[in-house]
Structures are given as structure tokens and as C-alpha cells.
Amino acid sequence: LSPSDQKISFRLAIEAQLKKTRDLLPMEARAVIVSIQQKVFVIEQKIQNQPELITEYATLTHIVFDYLPTTVDSYLKLPPQYAATKQLSSGETPNQLLIQQLKLLEQQLSQMLDTILTQDLESLVTNGRFLQLKIQPVDFFTLAEPSDSHEQHK
């Protein structure tokens, strides 16, 4: 699928994940998925307008269609009470592991979004410099005031 075809699929995939798991995931996990959804929405818009973001497109595809569903499905294999109370040798519960893993995906998306937006910001700064030069050109023909040392030689 091209990025324009994929755009609808990204959105539908996240919405389907949220719908499917609405009452099955801890509230904090759902909140992280909503945050992931918001970042995916912005990133996919950028990908639509900047086809050179092929690496970001591939990463987004992996996160939305592989990593996120696998993470959630692995968690959902556990009975809810077990997931909420079972402590692993690390002292964490499956609920906590799920939230950590979702936050890791969210962090990856945040970094990707920051990189994309930083590039946009740099373009804006460059454009501002260009406009500054075009609209307010340096006047090379302005004569400098005579200096005191020049006056002394007269």
C-alpha cells in the first residue's frame, strides 16, 4: 500500500485496537494507546505531505500493525485478575509490564515526531533567513563615518 492508502488503515487499525480492548485493558494502558493514536495521526499526516519520510513510514507500519497488536494480544491472553495481581520475580505485575511496553512504543513515536517537526522548524528558520536577506538586503554602499584616526592624518 502507498502512504495515501495506508493513512486510512493506520487510523482504522488504532481505532479497532481501542474498540476491541476498551473494557479489557487497564485504564492507564488505554490512555497510553490514545496518546499513541494521537501521535500516529500527526505522523501519518506528515508522511502524506513528505514522501521522503520512507524510514518513518516503515517504522510507523511496524508499530501500528505488528508491535502494538502483538503487545496487547500477549497481555490479553492472561486472565484479568491474574494480570492485575500476579507478581513476577522483578516485582512487577503483567499490568505494569503492559504499560511499560506501551510507553516504549509511545516514546518511539514521540522521538519520530520530534525529528520530523524539528526538520519542519529548521525549514521555517531557513525560510526566515531567506526572507530577511531578500526583504532587508544589506546596503554595501553606505559610507562609514570617518574615524578619529583618519581625521588625525589630515
PDB file of C-alpha atoms in Angstrom:
ATOM      1  CA  LEU A   1       0.000   0.000   0.000  1.00  0.00           C
ATOM      2  CA  SER A   2       1.138   3.512  -0.710  1.00  0.00           C
ATOM      3  CA  PRO A   3       1.260   6.074   2.115  1.00  0.00           C
ATOM      4  CA  SER A   4      -2.030   7.594   0.905  1.00  0.00           C
ATOM      5  CA  ASP A   5      -3.751   4.170   1.012  1.00  0.00           C
ATOM      6  CA  GLN A   6      -2.091   3.333   4.319  1.00  0.00           C
ATOM      7  CA  LYS A   7      -3.347   6.527   6.007  1.00  0.00           C
ATOM      8  CA  ILE A   8      -6.860   5.169   6.406  1.00  0.00           C
ATOM      9  CA  SER A   9      -5.506   1.825   7.548  1.00  0.00           C
ATOM     10  CA  PHE A  10      -3.314   3.384  10.256  1.00  0.00           C
ATOM     11  CA  ARG A  11      -6.280   5.232  11.695  1.00  0.00           C
ATOM     12  CA  LEU A  12      -8.612   2.252  11.426  1.00  0.00           C
ATOM     13  CA  ALA A  13      -6.066  -0.101  12.984  1.00  0.00           C
ATOM     14  CA  ILE A  14      -5.645   2.045  16.093  1.00  0.00           C
ATOM     15  CA  GLU A  15      -9.382   2.671  16.401  1.00  0.00           C
ATOM     16  CA  ALA A  16     -10.065  -1.063  16.050  1.00  0.00           C
ATOM     17  CA  GLN A  17      -7.455  -1.815  18.719  1.00  0.00           C
ATOM     18  CA  LEU A  18      -9.099   0.655  21.105  1.00  0.00           C
ATOM     19  CA  LYS A  19     -12.597  -0.657  20.393  1.00  0.00           C
ATOM     20  CA  LYS A  20     -11.558  -4.286  20.775  1.00  0.00           C
ATOM     21  CA  THR A  21      -9.822  -3.676  24.084  1.00  0.00           C
ATOM     22  CA  ARG A  22     -11.987  -0.918  25.587  1.00  0.00           C
ATOM     23  CA  ASP A  23     -13.042  -2.895  28.659  1.00  0.00           C
ATOM     24  CA  LEU A  24     -10.180  -5.386  28.704  1.00  0.00           C
ATOM     25  CA  LEU A  25      -7.165  -3.177  29.401  1.00  0.00           C
ATOM     26  CA  PRO A  26      -6.249  -1.167  32.483  1.00  0.00           C
ATOM     27  CA  MET A  27      -7.299   2.479  32.229  1.00  0.00           C
ATOM     28  CA  GLU A  28      -3.666   3.668  32.150  1.00  0.00           C
ATOM     29  CA  ALA A  29      -2.922   1.328  29.232  1.00  0.00           C
ATOM     30  CA  ARG A  30      -5.914   2.683  27.297  1.00  0.00           C
ATOM     31  CA  ALA A  31      -4.678   6.229  27.955  1.00  0.00           C
ATOM     32  CA  VAL A  32      -1.260   5.354  26.503  1.00  0.00           C
ATOM     33  CA  ILE A  33      -2.929   3.836  23.425  1.00  0.00           C
ATOM     34  CA  VAL A  34      -4.925   7.056  22.953  1.00  0.00           C
ATOM     35  CA  SER A  35      -1.659   9.015  23.152  1.00  0.00           C
ATOM     36  CA  ILE A  36      -0.148   6.622  20.585  1.00  0.00           C
ATOM     37  CA  GLN A  37      -3.185   7.204  18.366  1.00  0.00           C
ATOM     38  CA  GLN A  38      -2.697  10.990  18.525  1.00  0.00           C
ATOM     39  CA  LYS A  39       0.979  10.719  17.583  1.00  0.00           C
ATOM     40  CA  VAL A  40       0.212   8.285  14.749  1.00  0.00           C
ATOM     41  CA  PHE A  41      -2.359  10.745  13.392  1.00  0.00           C
ATOM     42  CA  VAL A  42       0.185  13.595  13.218  1.00  0.00           C
ATOM     43  CA  ILE A  43       2.957  11.395  11.827  1.00  0.00           C
ATOM     44  CA  GLU A  44       0.734   9.957   9.104  1.00  0.00           C
ATOM     45  CA  GLN A  45      -0.243  13.476   8.039  1.00  0.00           C
ATOM     46  CA  LYS A  46       3.439  14.377   7.758  1.00  0.00           C
ATOM     47  CA  ILE A  47       4.140  11.218   5.754  1.00  0.00           C
ATOM     48  CA  GLN A  48       1.347  12.167   3.343  1.00  0.00           C
ATOM     49  CA  ASN A  49       2.983  15.537   2.678  1.00  0.00           C
ATOM     50  CA  GLN A  50       6.599  14.379   2.745  1.00  0.00           C
ATOM     51  CA  PRO A  51       7.052  11.133   0.798  1.00  0.00           C
ATOM     52  CA  GLU A  52      10.787  11.217   1.558  1.00  0.00           C
ATOM     53  CA  LEU A  53       9.921  10.044   5.103  1.00  0.00           C
ATOM     54  CA  ILE A  54      10.173   6.415   3.987  1.00  0.00           C
ATOM     55  CA  THR A  55      12.015   5.260   7.129  1.00  0.00           C
ATOM     56  CA  GLU A  56       9.362   6.826   9.345  1.00  0.00           C
ATOM     57  CA  TYR A  57       6.659   5.215   7.213  1.00  0.00           C
ATOM     58  CA  ALA A  58       8.238   1.778   7.707  1.00  0.00           C
ATOM     59  CA  THR A  59       8.619   2.289  11.456  1.00  0.00           C
ATOM     60  CA  LEU A  60       5.032   3.508  11.775  1.00  0.00           C
ATOM     61  CA  THR A  61       3.813   0.474   9.852  1.00  0.00           C
ATOM     62  CA  HIS A  62       5.677  -1.892  12.201  1.00  0.00           C
ATOM     63  CA  ILE A  63       4.374  -0.164  15.318  1.00  0.00           C
ATOM     64  CA  VAL A  64       0.732   0.048  14.234  1.00  0.00           C
ATOM     65  CA  PHE A  65       0.373  -3.325  12.524  1.00  0.00           C
ATOM     66  CA  ASP A  66       2.811  -5.505  14.433  1.00  0.00           C
ATOM     67  CA  TYR A  67       4.257  -4.231  17.711  1.00  0.00           C
ATOM     68  CA  LEU A  68       1.102  -2.677  19.193  1.00  0.00           C
ATOM     69  CA  PRO A  69      -1.271  -5.561  18.390  1.00  0.00           C
ATOM     70  CA  THR A  70       1.289  -8.165  19.494  1.00  0.00           C
ATOM     71  CA  THR A  71       1.839  -6.350  22.788  1.00  0.00           C
ATOM     72  CA  VAL A  72      -1.873  -6.051  23.511  1.00  0.00           C
ATOM     73  CA  ASP A  73      -2.726  -9.582  22.344  1.00  0.00           C
ATOM     74  CA  SER A  74       0.030 -11.076  24.509  1.00  0.00           C
ATOM     75  CA  TYR A  75      -1.418  -9.290  27.523  1.00  0.00           C
ATOM     76  CA  LEU A  76      -4.993 -10.299  26.701  1.00  0.00           C
ATOM     77  CA  LYS A  77      -4.055 -13.994  26.856  1.00  0.00           C
ATOM     78  CA  LEU A  78      -3.867 -13.582  30.635  1.00  0.00           C
ATOM     79  CA  PRO A  79      -6.987 -13.642  32.820  1.00  0.00           C
ATOM     80  CA  PRO A  80      -7.712 -10.097  34.102  1.00  0.00           C
ATOM     81  CA  GLN A  81      -7.339 -10.917  37.805  1.00  0.00           C
ATOM     82  CA  TYR A  82      -4.061 -12.730  37.187  1.00  0.00           C
ATOM     83  CA  ALA A  83      -2.736  -9.818  35.110  1.00  0.00           C
ATOM     84  CA  ALA A  84      -3.651  -7.353  37.842  1.00  0.00           C
ATOM     85  CA  THR A  85      -2.232  -9.267  40.811  1.00  0.00           C
ATOM     86  CA  LYS A  86       0.450 -11.755  39.726  1.00  0.00           C
ATOM     87  CA  GLN A  87       3.874 -10.501  40.702  1.00  0.00           C
ATOM     88  CA  LEU A  88       6.821 -11.531  38.606  1.00  0.00           C
ATOM     89  CA  SER A  89      10.282 -12.088  40.062  1.00  0.00           C
ATOM     90  CA  SER A  90      11.009  -8.438  39.211  1.00  0.00           C
ATOM     91  CA  GLY A  91       8.115  -7.423  41.461  1.00  0.00           C
ATOM     92  CA  GLU A  92       6.074  -6.111  38.528  1.00  0.00           C
ATOM     93  CA  THR A  93       2.609  -7.226  37.534  1.00  0.00           C
ATOM     94  CA  PRO A  94       1.579  -8.041  33.961  1.00  0.00           C
ATOM     95  CA  ASN A  95      -0.447  -4.806  34.043  1.00  0.00           C
ATOM     96  CA  GLN A  96       2.728  -2.861  34.763  1.00  0.00           C
ATOM     97  CA  LEU A  97       4.641  -4.712  32.049  1.00  0.00           C
ATOM     98  CA  LEU A  98       1.925  -3.890  29.518  1.00  0.00           C
ATOM     99  CA  ILE A  99       2.028  -0.209  30.416  1.00  0.00           C
ATOM    100  CA  GLN A 100       5.838  -0.155  30.202  1.00  0.00           C
ATOM    101  CA  GLN A 101       5.766  -1.765  26.779  1.00  0.00           C
ATOM    102  CA  LEU A 102       3.080   0.610  25.507  1.00  0.00           C
ATOM    103  CA  LYS A 103       5.057   3.573  26.820  1.00  0.00           C
ATOM    104  CA  LEU A 104       8.102   2.294  24.961  1.00  0.00           C
ATOM    105  CA  LEU A 105       6.104   2.344  21.715  1.00  0.00           C
ATOM    106  CA  GLU A 106       4.780   5.792  22.587  1.00  0.00           C
ATOM    107  CA  GLN A 107       8.329   7.009  23.262  1.00  0.00           C
ATOM    108  CA  GLN A 108       9.483   5.750  19.856  1.00  0.00           C
ATOM    109  CA  LEU A 109       6.641   7.644  18.202  1.00  0.00           C
ATOM    110  CA  SER A 110       7.457  10.782  20.236  1.00  0.00           C
ATOM    111  CA  GLN A 111      11.072  10.651  19.076  1.00  0.00           C
ATOM    112  CA  MET A 112       9.998  10.147  15.481  1.00  0.00           C
ATOM    113  CA  LEU A 113       7.544  13.038  15.688  1.00  0.00           C
ATOM    114  CA  ASP A 114      10.160  15.279  17.301  1.00  0.00           C
ATOM    115  CA  THR A 115      12.625  14.515  14.496  1.00  0.00           C
ATOM    116  CA  ILE A 116      10.023  15.291  11.828  1.00  0.00           C
ATOM    117  CA  LEU A 117       8.884  18.509  13.500  1.00  0.00           C
ATOM    118  CA  THR A 118      12.487  19.629  14.087  1.00  0.00           C
ATOM    119  CA  GLN A 119      13.076  19.313  10.342  1.00  0.00           C
ATOM    120  CA  ASP A 120       9.964  21.439   9.741  1.00  0.00           C
ATOM    121  CA  LEU A 121      11.183  24.002  12.267  1.00  0.00           C
ATOM    122  CA  GLU A 122      14.594  24.165  10.586  1.00  0.00           C
ATOM    123  CA  SER A 123      12.837  24.797   7.261  1.00  0.00           C
ATOM    124  CA  LEU A 124      10.903  27.652   8.842  1.00  0.00           C
ATOM    125  CA  VAL A 125      14.088  29.195  10.277  1.00  0.00           C
ATOM    126  CA  THR A 126      15.860  28.866   6.909  1.00  0.00           C
ATOM    127  CA  ASN A 127      12.912  30.493   5.163  1.00  0.00           C
ATOM    128  CA  GLY A 128      13.007  33.362   7.667  1.00  0.00           C
ATOM    129  CA  ARG A 129      16.694  33.958   6.934  1.00  0.00           C
ATOM    130  CA  PHE A 130      15.988  33.914   3.201  1.00  0.00           C
ATOM    131  CA  LEU A 131      13.190  36.448   3.591  1.00  0.00           C
ATOM    132  CA  GLN A 132      15.371  38.629   5.789  1.00  0.00           C
ATOM    133  CA  LEU A 133      18.034  38.748   3.065  1.00  0.00           C
ATOM    134  CA  LYS A 134      15.527  39.387   0.279  1.00  0.00           C
ATOM    135  CA  ILE A 135      13.408  41.988   2.024  1.00  0.00           C
ATOM    136  CA  GLN A 136      16.098  43.743   4.055  1.00  0.00           C
ATOM    137  CA  PRO A 137      19.246  43.474   1.926  1.00  0.00           C
ATOM    138  CA  VAL A 138      22.495  44.742   3.336  1.00  0.00           C
ATOM    139  CA  ASP A 139      23.367  48.142   1.901  1.00  0.00           C
ATOM    140  CA  PHE A 140      27.012  47.785   0.926  1.00  0.00           C
ATOM    141  CA  PHE A 141      27.162  51.366  -0.385  1.00  0.00           C
ATOM    142  CA  THR A 142      26.550  53.138   2.912  1.00  0.00           C
ATOM    143  CA  LEU A 143      29.631  55.165   3.741  1.00  0.00           C
ATOM    144  CA  ALA A 144      31.015  54.750   7.184  1.00  0.00           C
ATOM    145  CA  GLU A 145      31.559  57.774   9.367  1.00  0.00           C
ATOM    146  CA  PRO A 146      35.157  58.907   9.280  1.00  0.00           C
ATOM    147  CA  SER A 147      37.099  57.568  12.196  1.00  0.00           C
ATOM    148  CA  ASP A 148      39.190  59.675  14.556  1.00  0.00           C
ATOM    149  CA  SER A 149      42.412  58.126  13.233  1.00  0.00           C
ATOM    150  CA  HIS A 150      41.514  59.209   9.701  1.00  0.00           C
ATOM    151  CA  GLU A 151      40.880  62.752  10.925  1.00  0.00           C
ATOM    152  CA  GLN A 152      44.281  62.867  12.632  1.00  0.00           C
ATOM    153  CA  HIS A 153      46.131  62.173   9.378  1.00  0.00           C
ATOM    154  CA  LYS A 154      44.737  65.296   7.681  1.00  0.00           C
TER     155      LYS A 154
END
